[in-house]
Amino acid sequence: MIVSSFKFLALGLALTVVGCATRPESISASFVSHEKYMGQTCPQLTDSMADARTKLTAFSKQQDNKANLDAATVFFVLIPASKLSGDHAGDVAKYKGEVEAIETAQIKSNCKKVAMN
């Protein structure tokens, strides 16, 4: 009886941990076409990049906080908090994609020289 209870608890814990919020560094960028930035000047691209990086940093911090909260709540109540309140993985992916698209637009517009090693 104790062995089957332990197996049930272990299975429940394993399934719960799988549902925890993903760390920002593990989130892949969403595709964003660089074409939407191709009409901008180099200074405008620089401003767009600063804005996208600021938003990426903010959503990454929020996502990291969700992951930390999930780790704590799973430990105490076996339910990741982000399952109840949501997380910011989609926003992190979006702004990673925006940053990549702006970088591509900067390169194609000769705003940013590619380092040659």
Backbone as numpy.savetxt, mean C-alpha at the origin, in Angstrom:
# Nx Ny Nz CAx CAy CAz Cx Cy Cz
-10.10 -34.80 23.37 -10.92 -33.61 23.37 -10.05 -32.35 23.37
-9.01 -32.34 24.18 -8.12 -31.19 24.24 -7.35 -31.04 22.93
-6.95 -32.14 22.33 -6.22 -32.10 21.08 -7.09 -31.50 19.98
-8.34 -31.90 19.88 -9.21 -31.35 18.84 -9.51 -29.88 19.10
-9.62 -29.46 20.34 -9.82 -28.05 20.66 -8.60 -27.24 20.25
-7.42 -27.81 20.49 -6.18 -27.13 20.10 -6.09 -26.99 18.59
-6.45 -28.03 17.86 -6.43 -27.98 16.39 -7.39 -26.91 15.88
-8.58 -26.84 16.48 -9.57 -25.85 16.07 -9.05 -24.44 16.33
-8.44 -24.22 17.49 -7.89 -22.92 17.85 -6.75 -22.55 16.90
-5.88 -23.50 16.60 -4.75 -23.25 15.70 -5.25 -22.91 14.30
-6.25 -23.63 13.80 -6.81 -23.35 12.50 -7.45 -21.97 12.46
-8.19 -21.64 13.49 -8.83 -20.32 13.57 -7.81 -19.20 13.60
-6.74 -19.40 14.35 -5.69 -18.39 14.44 -4.99 -18.24 13.09
-4.71 -19.35 12.42 -4.06 -19.29 11.11 -4.92 -18.56 10.10
-6.21 -18.82 10.08 -7.11 -18.15 9.14 -7.23 -16.67 9.46
-7.20 -16.31 10.72 -7.31 -14.92 11.13 -6.07 -14.14 10.75
-4.90 -14.70 10.95 -3.65 -14.01 10.63 -3.57 -13.74 9.13
-4.07 -14.65 8.32 -4.07 -14.46 6.87 -4.88 -13.22 6.50
-5.90 -12.87 7.27 -6.76 -11.74 6.97 -6.26 -10.41 7.47
-5.06 -10.34 8.02 -4.53 -9.09 8.55 -4.17 -8.13 7.42
-4.15 -6.85 7.78 -3.79 -5.81 6.81 -2.36 -6.03 6.31
-2.16 -5.82 5.02 -0.87 -5.99 4.38 0.02 -4.78 4.66
1.30 -5.03 4.89 2.25 -3.93 5.08 2.42 -3.18 3.77
2.57 -1.85 3.80 2.66 -1.05 2.59 3.76 -1.51 1.62
4.89 -1.92 2.16 5.99 -2.32 1.27 5.68 -3.61 0.51
4.65 -4.34 0.93 4.26 -5.58 0.26 3.13 -5.37 -0.76
2.66 -4.15 -0.87 1.56 -3.85 -1.78 2.12 -3.43 -3.13
1.65 -4.07 -4.18 2.10 -3.72 -5.54 1.36 -2.49 -6.05
2.03 -1.77 -6.91 1.43 -0.58 -7.51 0.32 -0.97 -8.47
-0.74 -0.19 -8.49 -1.79 -0.33 -9.50 -1.27 0.30 -10.79
-1.76 -0.18 -11.93 -1.35 0.43 -13.19 -1.99 1.80 -13.35
-1.17 2.77 -13.64 -1.63 4.12 -13.98 -0.84 4.51 -15.23
-1.53 4.90 -16.27 -0.87 5.28 -17.51 -0.14 6.61 -17.36
1.09 6.65 -17.84 1.86 7.90 -17.81 1.28 8.93 -18.77
0.45 8.47 -19.71 -0.13 9.37 -20.71 -0.94 10.51 -20.08
-1.54 10.24 -18.94 -2.35 11.30 -18.32 -1.50 12.46 -17.82
-0.18 12.25 -17.74 0.72 13.31 -17.28 1.54 13.93 -18.40
1.44 13.41 -19.61 2.31 13.84 -20.70 2.07 15.29 -21.14
0.94 15.88 -20.83 0.68 17.27 -21.20 1.22 18.27 -20.19
1.81 17.78 -19.11 2.31 18.68 -18.08 3.75 19.10 -18.37
4.08 20.30 -17.90 5.46 20.79 -18.00 6.29 20.11 -16.91
7.60 20.25 -17.01 8.48 19.64 -16.00 8.17 20.17 -14.58
7.98 21.48 -14.40 7.62 21.95 -13.06 6.28 21.38 -12.58
5.33 21.24 -13.49 4.04 20.65 -13.11 4.22 19.18 -12.72
5.06 18.47 -13.46 5.33 17.07 -13.12 5.99 16.97 -11.75
6.88 17.90 -11.46 7.54 17.92 -10.15 6.50 18.13 -9.04
5.58 19.05 -9.27 4.51 19.29 -8.29 3.61 18.06 -8.15
3.26 17.44 -9.28 2.42 16.23 -9.24 3.12 15.12 -8.48
4.44 14.99 -8.70 5.20 13.95 -8.00 5.21 14.22 -6.49
5.42 15.46 -6.11 5.43 15.81 -4.68 4.08 15.48 -4.05
3.00 15.82 -4.75 1.66 15.54 -4.25 1.41 14.03 -4.13
1.79 13.28 -5.17 1.58 11.83 -5.15 2.40 11.17 -4.05
3.65 11.61 -3.88 4.49 11.03 -2.81 3.96 11.37 -1.43
3.43 12.59 -1.27 2.84 12.98 0.02 1.65 12.08 0.35
0.78 11.87 -0.63 -0.38 11.00 -0.43 0.04 9.56 -0.20
1.04 9.08 -0.95 1.54 7.72 -0.75 2.08 7.55 0.66
2.83 8.52 1.13 3.38 8.46 2.49 2.27 8.44 3.52
1.26 9.29 3.35 0.16 9.35 4.31 -0.63 8.03 4.34
-0.97 7.50 3.16 -1.72 6.24 3.13 -0.87 5.07 3.58
0.43 5.12 3.33 1.33 4.05 3.80 1.37 4.04 5.33
1.43 5.21 5.93 1.42 5.29 7.40 0.10 4.76 7.95
-1.01 5.14 7.32 -2.31 4.65 7.78 -2.40 3.13 7.63
-1.88 2.60 6.52 -1.90 1.16 6.30 -1.02 0.45 7.32
0.14 1.02 7.60 1.04 0.43 8.60 0.36 0.43 9.97
-0.35 1.51 10.29 -1.08 1.56 11.56 -2.15 0.47 11.61
-2.84 0.25 10.49 -3.85 -0.82 10.44 -3.19 -2.18 10.67
-2.04 -2.40 10.05 -1.33 -3.68 10.22 -0.91 -3.86 11.68
-0.42 -2.78 12.30 -0.04 -2.86 13.71 -1.25 -3.14 14.60
-2.36 -2.46 14.31 -3.58 -2.67 15.08 -4.08 -4.10 14.91
-4.01 -4.60 13.67 -4.42 -5.99 13.43 -3.60 -6.96 14.25
-2.30 -6.73 14.30 -1.43 -7.63 15.06 -1.84 -7.63 16.54
-2.16 -6.46 17.06 -2.55 -6.36 18.46 -3.93 -6.98 18.71
-4.89 -6.70 17.83 -6.24 -7.21 18.06 -6.31 -8.72 17.84
-5.53 -9.23 16.89 -5.52 -10.69 16.69 -4.98 -11.35 17.94
-3.97 -10.76 18.54 -3.39 -11.32 19.76 -4.42 -11.37 20.88
-5.23 -10.31 21.01 -6.18 -10.25 22.12 -7.56 -10.85 21.82
-8.09 -10.63 20.62 -9.46 -11.09 20.35 -9.60 -11.98 19.13
-8.49 -12.30 18.48 -8.46 -13.22 17.33 -9.21 -12.71 16.10
-9.48 -11.41 16.03 -10.13 -10.83 14.85 -9.31 -9.60 14.43
-8.81 -9.56 13.19 -8.09 -8.36 12.75 -9.03 -7.16 12.68
-8.64 -6.07 13.27 -9.48 -4.87 13.29 -9.80 -4.37 11.89
-8.88 -4.55 10.95 -9.12 -4.04 9.59 -10.27 -4.78 8.91
-10.60 -5.97 9.39 -11.74 -6.70 8.83 -13.04 -6.00 9.21
-13.01 -5.25 10.30 -14.19 -4.53 10.75 -14.23 -3.10 10.21
-13.05 -2.49 10.04 -13.01 -1.08 9.65 -12.38 -0.82 8.29
-11.85 -1.83 7.62 -11.20 -1.64 6.33 -9.77 -1.18 6.47
-9.06 -1.21 5.35 -7.69 -0.73 5.37 -7.45 0.19 4.18
-6.19 0.55 3.93 -5.86 1.52 2.90 -4.99 0.93 1.80
-5.03 -0.38 1.64 -4.19 -1.04 0.63 -4.48 -0.52 -0.77
-5.73 -0.29 -1.09 -6.09 0.23 -2.41 -5.51 1.61 -2.67
-5.51 2.44 -1.65 -4.94 3.79 -1.79 -3.43 3.73 -1.94
-2.78 2.84 -1.19 -1.33 2.68 -1.31 -0.98 2.23 -2.72
-1.70 1.23 -3.22 -1.45 0.72 -4.58 -1.67 1.82 -5.62
-2.73 2.59 -5.44 -3.04 3.68 -6.39 -1.91 4.70 -6.45
-1.43 5.16 -5.30 -0.42 6.20 -5.30 0.96 5.66 -5.65
1.22 4.39 -5.42 2.45 3.79 -5.96 2.39 3.83 -7.48
1.24 3.53 -8.04 1.05 3.59 -9.49 1.19 5.01 -10.02
0.64 5.99 -9.31 0.76 7.39 -9.71 2.23 7.81 -9.75
2.97 7.44 -8.71 4.39 7.80 -8.65 5.13 7.19 -9.84
4.87 5.92 -10.14 5.52 5.27 -11.28 5.15 5.96 -12.60
3.88 6.32 -12.76 3.43 6.98 -13.99 4.08 8.35 -14.14
4.18 9.10 -13.07 4.80 10.42 -13.14 6.29 10.29 -13.44
6.95 9.31 -12.82 8.37 9.09 -13.12 8.56 8.79 -14.61
7.70 7.95 -15.17 7.79 7.63 -16.60 7.56 8.88 -17.45
6.56 9.68 -17.08 6.29 10.91 -17.82 7.47 11.87 -17.73
8.11 11.95 -16.57 9.28 12.82 -16.42 10.42 12.36 -17.32
10.64 11.07 -17.39 11.70 10.53 -18.24 11.39 10.79 -19.71
10.16 10.48 -20.11 9.77 10.67 -21.52 9.76 12.14 -21.93
9.57 13.04 -20.97 9.56 14.47 -21.25 10.94 15.10 -21.05
11.94 14.25 -20.79 13.32 14.71 -20.56 13.43 15.65 -19.36
12.56 15.45 -18.38 12.63 16.24 -17.15 13.58 15.58 -16.15
13.77 14.32 -16.33 14.54 13.55 -15.37 15.53 12.71 -16.17
16.77 12.94 -15.95 17.79 12.19 -16.66 17.96 10.83 -15.98
18.01 9.79 -16.80 18.20 8.44 -16.27 19.68 8.26 -15.98
19.97 7.82 -14.77 21.38 7.60 -14.39 21.95 6.42 -15.15
23.08 6.65 -15.78 23.76 5.57 -16.52 24.97 5.13 -15.71
25.01 3.86 -15.39 26.16 3.33 -14.64 26.95 2.40 -15.49
